Coordinates of C-alpha atoms in Angstrom, one line a residue:
Chain I
A106 CA 7.9 -73.0 -34.0
Q107 CA 10.3 -72.0 -31.4
S108 CA 9.4 -69.5 -28.7
V109 CA 10.8 -68.2 -25.4
A110 CA 8.9 -66.6 -22.5
Q111 CA 10.3 -64.4 -19.8
P112 CA 7.4 -63.8 -17.5
E113 CA 8.9 -60.9 -15.6
D114 CA 9.5 -57.5 -17.0
Q115 CA 11.6 -56.6 -14.0
V116 CA 13.3 -58.3 -11.1
N117 CA 14.4 -56.4 -8.0
V118 CA 16.9 -57.8 -5.5
A119 CA 19.1 -56.4 -2.8
E120 CA 22.8 -56.6 -3.2
G121 CA 24.1 -59.9 -1.7
N122 CA 20.8 -61.7 -2.1
P123 CA 20.3 -64.5 -4.5
L124 CA 18.7 -63.7 -7.8
T125 CA 16.6 -65.7 -10.3
V126 CA 15.5 -64.6 -13.7
K127 CA 12.9 -66.9 -15.2
C128 CA 12.7 -68.4 -18.7
T129 CA 10.5 -71.0 -20.3
Y130 CA 10.7 -72.3 -23.8
S131 CA 8.8 -74.1 -26.5
V132 CA 10.7 -76.0 -29.2
S133 CA 10.3 -79.1 -31.2
G134 CA 13.3 -81.4 -30.8
N135 CA 16.3 -80.7 -28.5
P136 CA 16.6 -77.1 -27.3
Y137 CA 19.7 -75.1 -27.5
L138 CA 19.3 -72.5 -24.7
F139 CA 21.2 -69.3 -24.1
W140 CA 21.4 -66.4 -21.7
Y141 CA 22.8 -63.0 -22.7
V142 CA 23.1 -59.7 -20.8
Q143 CA 22.8 -56.2 -22.4
Y144 CA 24.0 -53.0 -20.9
P145 CA 22.5 -49.7 -22.3
N146 CA 23.4 -49.0 -25.9
R147 CA 25.6 -52.1 -26.1
G148 CA 25.5 -55.4 -27.8
L149 CA 24.7 -58.7 -26.1
Q150 CA 27.3 -60.4 -23.9
F151 CA 27.1 -64.1 -23.7
L152 CA 26.6 -65.6 -20.2
L153 CA 26.0 -69.3 -20.7
K154 CA 24.4 -71.9 -22.9
Y155 CA 22.9 -75.4 -22.6
I156 CA 23.4 -77.7 -25.6
T157 CA 23.6 -81.1 -23.9
G158 CA 25.0 -82.8 -20.8
D159 CA 24.7 -81.6 -17.3
N160 CA 21.5 -79.8 -16.5
L161 CA 23.3 -77.3 -14.3
V162 CA 25.3 -74.9 -16.5
K163 CA 27.8 -72.5 -15.0
G164 CA 28.7 -69.4 -16.9
S165 CA 30.4 -66.0 -16.8
Y166 CA 30.4 -63.6 -13.8
G167 CA 29.1 -66.2 -11.3
F168 CA 25.8 -66.9 -13.2
E169 CA 24.4 -70.4 -13.6
A170 CA 21.2 -71.8 -15.1
E171 CA 19.4 -75.1 -14.7
F172 CA 17.9 -76.9 -17.6
N173 CA 14.6 -78.5 -16.6
K174 CA 13.1 -80.6 -19.4
S175 CA 9.9 -81.5 -17.7
Q176 CA 9.1 -77.9 -16.9
T177 CA 10.6 -76.6 -20.1
S178 CA 12.5 -74.0 -18.1
F179 CA 16.0 -72.6 -18.1
H180 CA 16.1 -70.1 -15.2
L181 CA 19.1 -67.9 -14.6
K182 CA 20.5 -67.7 -11.1
K183 CA 23.3 -66.2 -9.1
P184 CA 23.9 -66.8 -5.4
S185 CA 24.8 -63.3 -4.5
A186 CA 23.8 -60.3 -6.6
L187 CA 26.0 -57.3 -7.3
V188 CA 24.9 -53.8 -8.1
S189 CA 26.9 -54.1 -11.3
D190 CA 24.6 -57.0 -12.3
S191 CA 21.9 -54.5 -13.0
A192 CA 21.1 -54.8 -16.7
L193 CA 18.7 -56.3 -19.3
Y194 CA 18.8 -60.1 -19.5
F195 CA 17.7 -62.1 -22.5
C196 CA 16.9 -65.8 -22.7
A197 CA 17.1 -67.3 -26.3
V198 CA 16.5 -70.6 -28.0
G199 CA 18.2 -72.1 -31.0
N200 CA 18.5 -75.5 -32.6
Q201 CA 20.9 -78.0 -34.1
A202 CA 20.2 -76.6 -37.6
G203 CA 21.9 -73.4 -36.5
T204 CA 19.1 -71.0 -37.4
A205 CA 18.8 -67.6 -35.8
L206 CA 18.3 -67.4 -32.0
I207 CA 14.8 -66.4 -31.0
F208 CA 14.7 -64.1 -28.0
G209 CA 12.4 -63.6 -25.1
K210 CA 11.2 -60.1 -24.4
G211 CA 13.9 -59.5 -21.8
T212 CA 13.9 -59.0 -18.1
T213 CA 15.4 -55.9 -16.4
L214 CA 17.4 -56.8 -13.3
S215 CA 17.8 -54.1 -10.7
V216 CA 20.1 -54.7 -7.8
S217 CA 19.9 -52.2 -5.0
S218 CA 22.7 -51.4 -2.6
Chain O
G198 CA 36.8 -66.2 -27.5
A199 CA 34.9 -65.4 -30.7
V200 CA 34.7 -61.7 -31.5
V201 CA 32.4 -59.9 -33.8
S202 CA 33.2 -56.3 -34.7
Q203 CA 30.4 -54.0 -35.8
H204 CA 30.8 -50.5 -37.3
P205 CA 29.9 -47.8 -37.0
S206 CA 28.6 -47.8 -33.4
R207 CA 26.6 -44.6 -34.0
V208 CA 25.5 -42.9 -37.2
I209 CA 23.3 -39.9 -37.9
C210 CA 22.1 -39.5 -41.4
K211 CA 19.7 -37.3 -43.3
S212 CA 16.4 -38.6 -44.5
G213 CA 16.7 -40.1 -48.0
T214 CA 20.3 -41.1 -47.7
S215 CA 21.8 -44.6 -47.4
V216 CA 23.8 -46.0 -44.5
K217 CA 26.0 -49.1 -44.5
I218 CA 26.7 -51.1 -41.4
E219 CA 29.5 -53.6 -41.3
C220 CA 29.7 -56.8 -39.3
R221 CA 33.0 -58.8 -39.2
S222 CA 33.9 -62.0 -37.5
L223 CA 37.5 -61.4 -36.3
D224 CA 38.8 -64.8 -35.4
F225 CA 36.5 -67.3 -36.9
Q226 CA 34.7 -67.9 -40.2
A227 CA 31.0 -67.3 -40.2
T228 CA 29.0 -68.8 -43.1
T229 CA 25.9 -67.5 -41.5
M230 CA 25.3 -64.1 -39.9
F231 CA 22.1 -62.6 -38.6
W232 CA 20.8 -59.1 -38.4
Y233 CA 18.4 -57.9 -35.7
R234 CA 16.7 -54.7 -34.9
Q235 CA 15.9 -53.5 -31.4
F236 CA 13.6 -50.8 -30.3
P237 CA 14.2 -49.1 -26.9
K238 CA 13.7 -51.5 -24.0
Q239 CA 12.4 -54.2 -26.3
S240 CA 13.6 -57.5 -27.5
L241 CA 15.7 -58.3 -30.6
M242 CA 13.6 -58.8 -33.7
L243 CA 15.2 -60.9 -36.4
M244 CA 15.4 -59.1 -39.7
A245 CA 17.3 -61.5 -41.9
T246 CA 19.7 -64.3 -42.1
S247 CA 22.8 -63.7 -44.2
N248 CA 24.5 -66.6 -45.9
E249 CA 27.9 -66.3 -47.5
G250 CA 27.8 -66.3 -51.2
S251 CA 24.0 -66.4 -51.5
K252 CA 21.0 -64.2 -51.1
A253 CA 19.8 -63.3 -47.6
T254 CA 16.6 -64.7 -46.2
Y255 CA 14.4 -61.9 -44.9
E256 CA 11.7 -62.3 -42.2
Q257 CA 8.2 -61.5 -42.9
G258 CA 7.5 -57.8 -43.0
V259 CA 11.1 -56.8 -43.6
E260 CA 11.5 -54.8 -46.9
K261 CA 14.4 -56.5 -48.7
D262 CA 14.8 -53.5 -51.0
K263 CA 15.2 -51.1 -48.1
F264 CA 17.5 -53.3 -46.0
L265 CA 20.1 -54.7 -48.4
I266 CA 22.3 -57.4 -47.0
N267 CA 25.5 -58.6 -48.6
H268 CA 27.7 -61.5 -47.3
A269 CA 30.5 -61.6 -49.8
S270 CA 33.1 -63.3 -47.6
L271 CA 33.2 -65.7 -44.7
T272 CA 34.0 -62.9 -42.3
L273 CA 32.0 -59.9 -43.5
S274 CA 28.3 -59.1 -43.8
T275 CA 26.9 -55.7 -44.5
L276 CA 23.5 -54.2 -44.0
T277 CA 22.7 -51.1 -46.0
V278 CA 19.6 -49.1 -45.1
T279 CA 18.6 -47.4 -48.3
S280 CA 16.6 -44.2 -48.5
A281 CA 16.5 -44.0 -44.8
H282 CA 13.5 -42.3 -43.0
P283 CA 13.1 -41.3 -39.4
E284 CA 11.1 -44.5 -38.7
D285 CA 14.2 -46.5 -39.6
S286 CA 15.9 -45.0 -36.6
S287 CA 16.8 -47.9 -34.3
F288 CA 19.5 -50.1 -32.8
Y289 CA 20.8 -52.7 -35.2
I290 CA 22.8 -55.7 -34.0
C291 CA 24.5 -58.4 -36.0
S292 CA 25.3 -61.9 -34.8
A293 CA 27.6 -64.6 -36.2
R294 CA 27.3 -68.3 -35.4
E295 CA 30.5 -70.3 -34.7
S296 CA 29.8 -73.8 -35.9
A297 CA 32.4 -75.5 -33.8
T298 CA 31.0 -74.3 -30.4
Y299 CA 27.3 -73.8 -31.3
G300 CA 27.9 -70.3 -30.1
Y301 CA 26.3 -67.1 -31.3
T302 CA 28.5 -64.0 -30.9
F303 CA 27.0 -60.5 -31.2
G304 CA 28.4 -57.2 -32.4
S305 CA 28.3 -54.2 -30.2
G306 CA 25.4 -52.7 -32.2
T307 CA 24.8 -49.6 -34.3
R308 CA 22.6 -46.8 -33.2
L309 CA 21.1 -45.3 -36.3
T310 CA 19.3 -41.9 -36.1
V311 CA 17.7 -40.5 -39.2
V312 CA 16.9 -36.8 -39.1

């Protein structure tokens, strides 16, 4: 069975500082990994995905994530946080069969000015 | 990029009535769509997988007679909440998978309030 863990309920950073939102996964076979962001009462916006290839994935709005197979991790990072990055972030795992994404519990990112 | 349109964005209905939520893929064909439910400040819980031209597959614990799913075309899936009760109040989100890109695009969600 597939599963995703986001160990932090909330991450607080100051504007301009780097941010990291953690995600670990468990899946049989090759993982398809995703990051989405959600603003209040809105759907999910796609940030980036890892299917294959380079372990460092660059995505939207300056976000990037590194796929680490040995640590089964896919942490989301950004070199310099903005107040507007404050939102709820979800890590999700899928597979080649195209079944539904399974989501982590979400991490609230709060960026202070 | 791929766009999924979900309507309505908000709906308030009386207890005992039915509500239909539509999910359309605007610029790609989606043989498979997914319906999720989200409680405040919680994760997305998969309710069902909707396959074009066939019956939906429901997750354990989801009442198929209460949450009717129809996927009659490659671009439209609907979720009907029948005989709604206040405990059905929630945020419902659909998703469509684009085979070519391995991408999953989400609708903007529907806030259902049953009074």
